Amino acid sequence: MAWLDGQLGQRCKLNLKVLRPLLRDGNETSLELNLPRALVSHLTLTVPTPIVDAATTDGAVLTKETATDGGTRLKVNGPAGDFRLSWNTAATERSELATVLSATGAIAISIDGHSIRSDAHLSVRSYGGSFDRFRVRLPPGAKLIQDLPRDTATAAPEYRVIVDDQPSATEDGSQIVTVELAGKQLGPVEVELLTEQPLSLPTAERAVELAGFEVLGAVRQFGDVAIEVADDWQLRWENGPYVRQVERAELPPPLRDVQPTVAFQYDRQPWSLRARVVARPMVVHVTPDYALELGADEARLRVQLVYQVPGARAFEFHVQLQGWELTAEPIESGGLVDRDGVLVSRDGMLVLPLTQASSRRAEITFELRRTIARDTTELKLPLPVPEADTVAAAELVVTADAAIELLPDMPASRGLSPTPVTSDEPIAAAKDGKQWFRYRSFVPDAVFAAQRSIRPSETTAEIDTAIAVDWQQLRATQDIAYRVEYQPLDELSFDVPDGWSIDDDQIEIVPATSGAEPIVVAAVTEPVSHGRPTRIARAMLAQPRLGQFHVRIAYRVADSVESLGVGRNTLVLPQPAGGRIAGHRVQIAAAANVAVALDESANSAWQQMDDAGAKSALVLSMAGAAAELPLMLEPIALDRPQATTVERAWLQTWQAGGTIQDRAAFKFRTAGSAVTVELPPLTAVQEVEVLADGTLARVSTRQEGRLIVELPNSLTANAAGTSSHTLELRYRRPAPVGLVTRHWFTPPQLVGTSALSEVYWQVVLPGDRHVVRTPGQLVPVDTWQWFEVFWGRTATMTQAELETWVGTTSQLGPSATHNAYLYSGLAPMASIEMFTAPRWLFVLVASGAVLAVVSMWMYVPMVRRGWIGILLAVIVASLAVAYPGPAVLVGQAAVLGVILAAVALVLRRWMSPRTIALPLATSGSTNLRMRSSLRTDSYPTPSLVHSSSGTPTAPLAVPEVDR
């Protein structure tokens, strides 16, 4: 193949020297060529002997001339493609043709530092006569190490290799072998020769000459060479004659599978490569990564070393510990480090032997420790130094326990540079109270220096005290949540007021695991000096505690309501000593005959809480420590009628088919133990469901139109002795039937209620019914909203929000297919009146009215007067302003009538009669204006009489009714 690079129209001349064997059969000689097709082609062949006759393939013109030397010159015009030229000589040729050999080689060379091993596959064939043997010159210094093919069963044809006994006449002393075949043949013959050349020089760099296998007498020799070098050695070469380096992908598959280091191709013999085999040096590159954790008594360092060994194999790694100690934690290396062989020398060198030689990459992680005295304020910690040719920049992350105040000393440090924070690690460390720093080291022997101080122990407690108040005695239980920071706590102490004592002198430490038994610790109470009205109780912990834990203490109280007295009293509470109190919560449960409330006149920091989980108790809270609790104690006469104050009320009317369910919920305050409820007229008393404070209530009396409900035991929350309750009533009644239905609803009433309270009334109707008239005593609590195809009202509070607002139980609310209305007002209310109608009635009335008005406008001329339209518009606008809600509903319902009216107007315009104007006569005839109509009752036009008068003729008048 030839590649030409030139310009358009440029003439190029290419000369190629080729060697082509001739085919002989007796006196006939043939030349076969595959020629490119060209516009003009010529072939000239000179034969040294006379030619009797000659012939060519079809399409070529042959001319024969006698040469000056007695030979014959053949000229062929137009040869192309598969061309064959044959001729016969006058002399009789010998029957045996000369042997013309061609050899192709595939040589795999392996160098391991001790020898050069060559595996050559030769393919030999003849383009002339047959052959039964040929000779091969081996590379200089190479010796044959086998004389038979590797697989004699598959070798075809069989052959044997014989080493010549006579020394070679060449200067390099190359060995020559003879390959004998089983018989004469043209080939190709596949021969495998395996040689080895020792490298006896003990130096680190060894010079060798790589050469090929030369088939002696072959006219053409070419092939591929793949050289593989062992990992511990490197090959450097200089290209010799007749050889060039190629990509490994250009090798044939057998040589490509060897994964050679370098690949070559040769195109003739003898070729050679002057090469040097150099031992590969061991180069170690390491990237350290340190994580330093500082505690009060020691420092722990996690070291991660990533080794890369691109050179010779390494068998162990060394790390200078710089005064650190190796911990008992296992060394993580993925099985690469021999843990049994790890040792630390006397000079502090850590030796990490490898279980297998590593020549690429190794990742090793281990932990070190260093003891630090608690009174040490200045730290200077050198980092370990790994031994390597190059040490990359290291990452150092420093974390200090919450018990340590750490201030890095950068001037005293060496080789460290702070790096910006770009991750969430400082945030995670801050949650545990730890300090977090990140540095980057650019020198192998970096040193971290800092100033530190030990923080004292900080104890924070949150107290939850439960007190049961009776006229005869007081009982108290405290649940204290401790949070201990920085230093562990080994003793608990409490300030116990006079008259209080720890039950059985024991406190319980509540375990964090649910279901586990609490830990009981003995407490010793002793008096304190300075005449304080409290004593101190101490409890030694079995083991120091750090973090969060809970303590439960039960107290016996000698005081009672009788001993304290009625009216204003101050109750001294026990509390933890020696720590900060973050908050105090007190829950007081009183008997039914005692009213307890916070003494607001004392101006204390206590605040009353509305705790939904403790409805029957007085819940007080305070931020910080509080030893005194001001209370108001009052007796309650259980047999005296008590006033009731309704704070909130929620009414619900839900219509489903022919049934209405009414639901009434009241949040009220009373000092009594029962409440009387007046029911609406015609209500079945036995079917009323009553819930008090979220549970099924006990109804002591069910009379016609009246219920007496007993309230659960509760605690009053003010000085008047009243307590808060929630009462819920549910009952059903038949729904009124009618096209436009009038609903008359009388809500239940609590007897003894006089004060006004806020009330919400929720009305839930089926999706095809709407409220026509809003109740007069209430105002809507809703907003306009677009519901995909129409405008409608939606309540601003859902049923779940109303249930939460009044404090009642949670029930399933209305779905999107219902019409829900919400109204607000003030209770008590005597009755509520409301009108509802179906949606189809709105559509029928509104659309019918619009269609009737438009029809009258089209067919009644009197209605088309302007003042009538203005009057109608004023009436519609006045009604819309007076009743905006129904106006929007009616306006949307009238859309169907508007559409039908528009269709009627279009049809009337399309079917109305059309007028045709005839041309006027000008020559003595009368002007004529004729009207064509589709109506059958049109007036006939009288015939015109010709007149010679020049007076113009008046046109016929169209009747008034047809104008």
Short mmCIF file of C-alpha atoms in Angstrom, two decimals, residues 139-558:
data_model
loop_
_atom_site.label_atom_id
_atom_site.label_comp_id
_atom_site.label_asym_id
_atom_site.label_seq_id
_atom_site.Cartn_x
_atom_site.Cartn_y
_atom_site.Cartn_z
CA PRO A 139 20.07 -14.51 18.92
CA PRO A 140 23.63 -13.79 20.08
CA GLY A 141 24.39 -15.58 23.34
CA ALA A 142 21.09 -17.52 23.32
CA LYS A 143 21.06 -21.28 23.75
CA LEU A 144 18.35 -23.64 22.60
CA ILE A 145 16.63 -25.27 25.57
CA GLN A 146 14.34 -27.60 23.61
CA ASP A 147 14.56 -29.48 20.33
CA LEU A 148 10.93 -30.55 19.80
CA PRO A 149 7.69 -28.61 19.47
CA ARG A 150 5.72 -28.21 22.70
CA ASP A 151 2.70 -30.02 21.41
CA THR A 152 3.87 -32.74 19.02
CA ALA A 153 0.32 -34.02 18.61
CA THR A 154 -0.89 -30.79 17.00
CA ALA A 155 2.34 -29.86 15.13
CA ALA A 156 1.83 -30.30 11.36
CA PRO A 157 4.05 -31.28 9.77
CA GLU A 158 6.36 -32.91 12.27
CA TYR A 159 9.86 -31.61 12.53
CA ARG A 160 12.98 -31.86 14.60
CA VAL A 161 15.61 -29.29 15.58
CA ILE A 162 19.31 -30.14 15.39
CA VAL A 163 22.05 -27.89 16.79
CA ASP A 164 25.03 -27.59 14.45
CA ASP A 165 28.20 -29.10 15.89
CA GLN A 166 30.47 -26.78 13.94
CA PRO A 167 31.07 -23.41 15.68
CA SER A 168 29.50 -20.46 13.96
CA ALA A 169 31.63 -18.40 11.68
CA THR A 170 30.00 -15.18 12.85
CA GLU A 171 31.83 -12.83 15.13
CA ASP A 172 29.17 -12.89 17.89
CA GLY A 173 29.25 -16.67 18.07
CA SER A 174 25.51 -17.10 17.50
CA GLN A 175 24.20 -20.64 17.59
CA ILE A 176 22.74 -22.10 14.37
CA VAL A 177 20.15 -24.86 14.38
CA THR A 178 18.76 -26.95 11.52
CA VAL A 179 15.05 -27.72 11.31
CA GLU A 180 14.41 -30.99 9.45
CA LEU A 181 10.93 -31.71 8.16
CA ALA A 182 9.28 -35.08 7.61
CA GLY A 183 9.18 -34.52 3.83
CA LYS A 184 9.48 -31.93 1.10
CA GLN A 185 6.71 -29.35 0.95
CA LEU A 186 5.97 -25.74 0.12
CA GLY A 187 4.69 -24.85 3.61
CA PRO A 188 3.84 -22.86 5.52
CA VAL A 189 5.56 -24.73 8.34
CA GLU A 190 4.97 -23.64 11.97
CA VAL A 191 8.08 -24.05 14.13
CA GLU A 192 8.51 -23.10 17.81
CA LEU A 193 11.95 -22.39 19.22
CA LEU A 194 12.59 -21.74 22.91
CA THR A 195 15.91 -20.17 23.98
CA GLU A 196 17.44 -18.73 27.13
CA GLN A 197 20.27 -16.23 27.52
CA PRO A 198 21.72 -15.83 31.05
CA LEU A 199 22.54 -12.43 32.56
CA SER A 200 25.63 -13.11 34.59
CA LEU A 201 26.64 -9.53 35.45
CA PRO A 202 25.96 -8.83 39.15
CA THR A 203 25.66 -5.08 38.67
CA ALA A 204 22.41 -3.20 39.09
CA GLU A 205 22.49 -2.16 35.40
CA ARG A 206 23.05 -4.91 32.84
CA ALA A 207 23.62 -4.32 29.09
CA VAL A 208 22.12 -6.86 26.69
CA GLU A 209 21.50 -7.09 22.95
CA LEU A 210 18.15 -8.39 21.82
CA ALA A 211 18.05 -9.91 18.34
CA GLY A 212 15.75 -12.08 16.30
CA PHE A 213 15.67 -15.57 14.87
CA GLU A 214 17.13 -15.37 11.31
CA VAL A 215 16.12 -18.04 8.77
CA LEU A 216 19.23 -18.34 6.64
CA GLY A 217 18.62 -17.89 2.92
CA ALA A 218 15.10 -16.52 3.29
CA VAL A 219 14.42 -13.64 0.89
CA ARG A 220 11.78 -12.05 3.16
CA GLN A 221 11.66 -12.02 6.96
CA PHE A 222 9.33 -9.91 9.14
CA GLY A 223 7.30 -10.26 12.35
CA ASP A 224 6.35 -8.98 15.81
CA VAL A 225 8.27 -8.87 19.09
CA ALA A 226 6.70 -8.58 22.58
CA ILE A 227 9.03 -7.88 25.52
CA GLU A 228 7.86 -8.47 29.11
CA VAL A 229 9.98 -7.16 32.00
CA ALA A 230 9.57 -8.26 35.63
CA ASP A 231 8.16 -5.72 38.12
CA ASP A 232 11.47 -5.27 39.92
CA TRP A 233 13.33 -4.35 36.76
CA GLN A 234 13.22 -1.66 34.12
CA LEU A 235 14.20 -1.86 30.45
CA ARG A 236 15.86 0.97 28.54
CA TRP A 237 16.68 0.45 24.86
CA GLU A 238 17.98 2.03 21.68
CA ASN A 239 16.33 1.10 18.41
CA GLY A 240 18.68 -0.76 16.05
CA PRO A 241 18.37 -1.40 12.30
CA TYR A 242 15.20 -2.82 10.74
CA VAL A 243 13.06 -2.56 13.93
CA ARG A 244 10.50 -0.02 15.17
CA GLN A 245 8.37 0.36 18.29
CA VAL A 246 4.58 -0.06 17.94
CA GLU A 247 1.52 0.02 20.18
CA ARG A 248 0.70 -3.13 22.08
CA ALA A 249 -2.73 -3.18 20.43
CA GLU A 250 -1.03 -3.77 17.04
CA LEU A 251 0.36 -7.15 18.16
CA PRO A 252 -1.39 -10.38 17.14
CA PRO A 253 -3.66 -11.89 19.82
CA PRO A 254 -1.16 -14.55 21.10
CA LEU A 255 1.44 -11.88 21.85
CA ARG A 256 -1.15 -9.36 23.11
CA ASP A 257 -2.35 -11.85 25.76
CA VAL A 258 1.12 -11.84 27.32
CA GLN A 259 0.54 -8.23 28.53
CA PRO A 260 3.98 -7.06 27.33
CA THR A 261 5.83 -4.06 28.65
CA VAL A 262 6.80 -2.87 25.16
CA ALA A 263 6.11 -4.05 21.57
CA PHE A 264 8.18 -3.91 18.35
CA GLN A 265 7.97 -4.95 14.69
CA TYR A 266 10.86 -5.94 12.39
CA ASP A 267 10.83 -6.03 8.58
CA ARG A 268 14.08 -7.81 7.77
CA GLN A 269 17.08 -9.59 9.29
CA PRO A 270 19.30 -9.13 11.13
CA TRP A 271 17.56 -6.72 13.52
CA SER A 272 18.70 -5.88 17.04
CA LEU A 273 17.93 -3.76 20.12
CA ARG A 274 20.69 -2.45 22.36
CA ALA A 275 19.03 -2.60 25.80
CA ARG A 276 19.95 -2.15 29.45
CA VAL A 277 18.20 -4.02 32.26
CA VAL A 278 18.11 -1.79 35.36
CA ALA A 279 16.90 -2.81 38.81
CA ARG A 280 13.79 -0.81 39.73
CA PRO A 281 14.38 1.31 42.88
CA MET A 282 11.90 1.14 45.75
CA VAL A 283 10.02 4.47 45.98
CA VAL A 284 7.58 4.91 48.88
CA HIS A 285 5.00 7.72 48.87
CA VAL A 286 2.71 8.14 51.89
CA THR A 287 -0.31 10.36 52.58
CA PRO A 288 -1.01 10.65 56.35
CA ASP A 289 -4.34 11.50 57.95
CA TYR A 290 -4.53 12.20 61.71
CA ALA A 291 -7.49 12.45 64.08
CA LEU A 292 -6.46 13.77 67.53
CA GLU A 293 -8.92 13.46 70.42
CA LEU A 294 -7.96 15.23 73.65
CA GLY A 295 -9.35 14.08 76.98
CA ALA A 296 -8.76 15.14 80.55
CA ASP A 297 -6.21 12.38 81.27
CA GLU A 298 -4.90 11.29 77.88
CA ALA A 299 -4.71 12.05 74.18
CA ARG A 300 -5.65 9.50 71.55
CA LEU A 301 -4.45 9.74 67.96
CA ARG A 302 -5.94 7.79 65.08
CA VAL A 303 -3.40 7.48 62.27
CA GLN A 304 -4.32 6.54 58.71
CA LEU A 305 -1.43 6.03 56.28
CA VAL A 306 -2.04 5.51 52.59
CA TYR A 307 1.12 4.09 50.97
CA GLN A 308 1.85 4.04 47.26
CA VAL A 309 4.88 1.99 46.10
CA PRO A 310 5.32 2.47 42.35
CA GLY A 311 8.85 1.02 42.30
CA ALA A 312 10.21 -2.22 43.68
CA ARG A 313 8.23 -4.24 46.15
CA ALA A 314 8.21 -3.29 49.83
CA PHE A 315 8.21 -5.83 52.65
CA GLU A 316 7.72 -3.56 55.67
CA PHE A 317 6.94 0.05 56.61
CA HIS A 318 8.48 2.13 59.42
CA VAL A 319 6.85 4.92 61.48
CA GLN A 320 8.65 7.05 64.08
CA LEU A 321 6.12 7.33 66.97
CA GLN A 322 7.60 10.48 68.54
CA GLY A 323 6.75 9.42 72.10
CA TRP A 324 3.31 7.92 71.40
CA GLU A 325 2.28 4.43 72.55
CA LEU A 326 0.56 1.85 70.37
CA THR A 327 -2.83 0.88 71.80
CA ALA A 328 -4.31 -2.58 71.95
CA GLU A 329 -6.76 -1.74 69.18
CA PRO A 330 -6.22 -3.97 66.14
CA ILE A 331 -4.35 -2.55 63.17
CA GLU A 332 -6.67 -2.19 60.18
CA SER A 333 -5.02 -3.05 56.87
CA GLY A 334 -7.33 -5.49 55.11
CA GLY A 335 -5.03 -8.39 56.06
CA LEU A 336 -1.93 -6.74 54.57
CA VAL A 337 -0.01 -6.22 57.85
CA ASP A 338 1.28 -9.23 59.78
CA ARG A 339 -0.10 -8.35 63.24
CA ASP A 340 2.04 -10.97 64.99
CA GLY A 341 5.20 -9.37 63.61
CA VAL A 342 4.38 -5.77 64.59
CA LEU A 343 6.91 -4.38 67.03
CA VAL A 344 8.13 -1.08 68.49
CA SER A 345 11.89 -0.69 68.79
CA ARG A 346 13.64 0.93 71.73
CA ASP A 347 14.09 4.18 69.86
CA GLY A 348 10.30 4.40 69.26
CA MET A 349 10.23 3.05 65.69
CA LEU A 350 7.05 1.18 64.76
CA VAL A 351 7.76 -1.66 62.33
CA LEU A 352 4.81 -2.85 60.23
CA PRO A 353 5.77 -6.09 58.42
CA LEU A 354 3.67 -7.11 55.44
CA THR A 355 2.24 -10.56 54.94
CA GLN A 356 2.94 -10.23 51.22
CA ALA A 357 5.09 -7.89 49.19
CA SER A 358 3.13 -4.89 48.08
CA SER A 359 4.10 -3.08 44.90
CA ARG A 360 1.17 -0.79 44.42
CA ARG A 361 -0.98 0.56 47.26
CA ALA A 362 -1.51 -0.11 50.96
CA GLU A 363 -3.83 1.55 53.49
CA ILE A 364 -2.99 1.06 57.18
CA THR A 365 -4.87 2.49 60.19
CA PHE A 366 -3.88 2.22 63.87
CA GLU A 367 -4.42 4.12 67.14
CA LEU A 368 -1.88 5.69 69.51
CA ARG A 369 -2.22 7.11 73.01
CA ARG A 370 -0.31 9.54 75.20
CA THR A 371 -0.82 10.13 78.93
CA ILE A 372 -1.44 13.75 80.01
CA ALA A 373 -1.48 14.92 83.63
CA ARG A 374 -4.71 16.65 84.67
CA ASP A 375 -2.84 19.72 85.86
CA THR A 376 -1.07 20.18 82.52
CA THR A 377 -1.99 23.52 80.99
CA GLU A 378 0.39 23.61 78.02
CA LEU A 379 0.26 20.88 75.41
CA LYS A 380 2.90 20.19 72.80
CA LEU A 381 2.16 17.04 70.85
CA PRO A 382 4.43 16.00 67.92
CA LEU A 383 2.81 13.92 65.20
CA PRO A 384 4.25 10.53 64.15
CA VAL A 385 6.67 10.63 61.22
CA PRO A 386 6.31 7.86 58.60
CA GLU A 387 9.51 6.92 56.80
CA ALA A 388 9.06 7.39 53.06
CA ASP A 389 10.71 8.99 50.07
CA THR A 390 7.92 11.59 49.86
CA VAL A 391 5.31 12.53 52.46
CA ALA A 392 2.19 14.32 51.20
CA ALA A 393 0.36 17.07 53.04
CA ALA A 394 -1.55 15.60 55.99
CA GLU A 395 -4.99 16.39 57.38
CA LEU A 396 -5.22 16.87 61.17
CA VAL A 397 -8.58 16.98 62.93
CA VAL A 398 -8.47 17.91 66.63
CA THR A 399 -11.45 17.37 68.94
CA ALA A 400 -11.47 18.22 72.64
CA ASP A 401 -13.89 16.75 75.20
CA ALA A 402 -16.55 18.97 76.66
CA ALA A 403 -14.63 18.90 79.95
CA ILE A 404 -11.67 20.73 78.37
CA GLU A 405 -11.35 24.34 77.36
CA LEU A 406 -8.80 24.27 74.51
CA LEU A 407 -7.06 27.28 72.95
CA PRO A 408 -4.70 26.35 70.06
CA ASP A 409 -1.27 28.02 70.24
CA MET A 410 -0.30 28.52 66.59
CA PRO A 411 3.05 30.31 67.26
CA ALA A 412 4.23 27.34 69.31
CA SER A 413 2.94 24.83 66.72
CA ARG A 414 5.04 23.75 63.76
CA GLY A 415 4.06 22.94 60.20
CA LEU A 416 0.29 23.37 60.77
CA SER A 417 -2.05 25.71 58.92
CA PRO A 418 -5.76 26.13 59.82
CA THR A 419 -8.15 25.18 57.03
CA PRO A 420 -11.69 26.52 56.46
CA VAL A 421 -14.62 24.52 57.71
CA THR A 422 -16.68 23.10 54.84
CA SER A 423 -18.51 20.14 56.44
CA ASP A 424 -21.07 19.42 59.14
CA GLU A 425 -18.53 17.84 61.51
CA PRO A 426 -18.23 20.95 63.76
CA ILE A 427 -22.01 21.03 64.09
CA ALA A 428 -22.10 17.37 65.16
CA ALA A 429 -19.27 17.95 67.63
CA ALA A 430 -20.96 21.06 69.05
CA LYS A 431 -24.05 18.98 69.91
CA ASP A 432 -21.86 16.91 72.26
CA GLY A 433 -20.19 20.01 73.70
CA LYS A 434 -16.87 19.22 72.01
CA GLN A 435 -14.50 21.66 70.37
CA TRP A 436 -13.47 20.92 66.82
CA PHE A 437 -10.46 22.16 64.80
CA ARG A 438 -9.03 21.25 61.38
CA TYR A 439 -5.44 21.79 60.18
CA ARG A 440 -3.28 20.91 57.23
CA SER A 441 0.35 19.86 57.70
CA PHE A 442 2.99 20.49 55.04
CA VAL A 443 6.00 18.99 56.89
CA PRO A 444 6.45 15.38 58.05
CA ASP A 445 7.43 16.28 61.65
CA ALA A 446 4.53 18.63 62.51
CA VAL A 447 3.82 19.62 66.15
CA PHE A 448 0.45 20.66 67.61
CA ALA A 449 0.55 23.06 70.59
CA ALA A 450 -2.35 24.43 72.65
CA GLN A 451 -3.33 25.88 76.02
CA ARG A 452 -5.91 23.88 77.95
CA SER A 453 -7.88 24.07 81.18
CA ILE A 454 -10.18 21.55 82.88
CA ARG A 455 -13.74 22.76 83.24
CA PRO A 456 -15.46 22.17 86.60
CA SER A 457 -18.48 19.94 86.80
CA GLU A 458 -21.80 21.61 85.90
CA THR A 459 -25.04 20.06 87.05
CA THR A 460 -28.44 21.15 85.72
CA ALA A 461 -31.68 19.84 87.17
CA GLU A 462 -35.31 20.10 86.07
CA ILE A 463 -37.80 19.28 88.83
CA ASP A 464 -41.29 17.85 88.43
CA THR A 465 -43.11 17.73 91.77
CA ALA A 466 -46.49 16.00 92.23
CA ILE A 467 -48.39 16.93 95.44
CA ALA A 468 -51.60 15.30 96.61
CA VAL A 469 -53.56 17.65 98.93
CA ASP A 470 -56.12 16.37 101.42
CA TRP A 471 -57.70 18.01 104.43
CA GLN A 472 -55.82 15.59 106.68
CA GLN A 473 -52.43 15.11 104.96
CA LEU A 474 -50.04 16.03 102.12
CA ARG A 475 -48.10 13.58 99.95
CA ALA A 476 -45.33 14.53 97.49
CA THR A 477 -43.20 12.84 94.83
CA GLN A 478 -40.35 14.47 92.91
CA ASP A 479 -38.96 13.42 89.51
CA ILE A 480 -35.64 15.21 88.92
CA ALA A 481 -33.96 15.16 85.48
CA TYR A 482 -30.21 15.69 85.89
CA ARG A 483 -27.78 16.76 83.21
CA VAL A 484 -24.12 16.51 84.29
CA GLU A 485 -21.49 18.07 82.05
CA TYR A 486 -17.71 18.19 81.91
CA GLN A 487 -16.91 16.20 85.07
CA PRO A 488 -18.75 13.16 86.46
CA LEU A 489 -20.96 13.48 89.53
CA ASP A 490 -20.39 11.01 92.42
CA GLU A 491 -22.80 12.40 95.07
CA LEU A 492 -26.38 13.74 95.08
CA SER A 493 -27.49 16.28 97.65
CA PHE A 494 -30.92 17.79 98.38
CA ASP A 495 -32.30 20.59 100.55
CA VAL A 496 -35.17 19.06 102.57
CA PRO A 497 -37.51 21.46 104.45
CA ASP A 498 -38.48 20.89 108.06
CA GLY A 499 -41.49 18.62 108.27
CA TRP A 500 -40.44 16.77 105.10
CA SER A 501 -38.52 13.47 105.09
CA ILE A 502 -37.44 11.04 102.40
CA ASP A 503 -39.60 7.94 102.46
CA ASP A 504 -37.53 4.98 103.78
CA ASP A 505 -34.37 7.14 103.31
CA GLN A 506 -34.05 5.84 99.75
CA ILE A 507 -34.00 7.45 96.32
CA GLU A 508 -34.44 5.71 92.98
CA ILE A 509 -32.33 6.26 89.86
CA VAL A 510 -34.61 5.57 86.91
CA PRO A 511 -32.84 3.64 84.12
CA ALA A 512 -33.08 4.89 80.57
CA THR A 513 -34.26 1.48 79.34
CA SER A 514 -38.00 1.03 79.74
CA GLY A 515 -38.99 -1.96 81.84
CA ALA A 516 -35.69 -2.12 83.75
CA GLU A 517 -35.64 -2.06 87.52
CA PRO A 518 -34.67 1.29 89.13
CA ILE A 519 -31.44 1.55 91.08
CA VAL A 520 -32.04 2.23 94.79
CA VAL A 521 -29.50 4.42 96.63
CA ALA A 522 -29.49 5.10 100.37
CA ALA A 523 -29.83 8.74 101.49
CA VAL A 524 -28.54 10.23 104.73
CA THR A 525 -30.21 13.40 106.09
CA GLU A 526 -28.25 15.71 108.34
CA PRO A 527 -28.92 19.21 109.74
CA VAL A 528 -27.19 22.27 108.36
CA SER A 529 -25.64 25.18 110.21
CA HIS A 530 -26.63 28.85 110.34
CA GLY A 531 -30.08 28.02 111.61
CA ARG A 532 -31.64 27.42 108.18
CA PRO A 533 -35.15 25.84 108.21
CA THR A 534 -33.92 23.04 105.96
CA ARG A 535 -31.77 19.96 106.22
CA ILE A 536 -29.37 18.38 103.74
CA ALA A 537 -29.80 14.84 102.36
CA ARG A 538 -26.85 13.12 100.68
CA ALA A 539 -26.72 9.99 98.55
CA MET A 540 -23.47 8.45 97.29
CA LEU A 541 -23.67 7.00 93.77
CA ALA A 542 -22.34 3.51 93.11
CA GLN A 543 -20.41 4.90 90.15
CA PRO A 544 -19.86 8.49 88.98
CA ARG A 545 -22.38 9.62 86.39
CA LEU A 546 -21.99 11.90 83.40
CA GLY A 547 -24.69 12.98 80.99
CA GLN A 548 -28.43 12.67 81.61
CA PHE A 549 -30.25 10.54 84.16
CA HIS A 550 -33.46 10.70 86.26
CA VAL A 551 -33.96 10.49 90.02
CA ARG A 552 -37.31 9.79 91.74
CA ILE A 553 -37.85 10.68 95.44
CA ALA A 554 -40.95 10.04 97.55
CA TYR A 555 -41.46 12.37 100.56
CA ARG A 556 -43.47 12.10 103.72
CA VAL A 557 -44.96 15.47 104.78
CA ALA A 558 -45.91 16.10 108.38
#
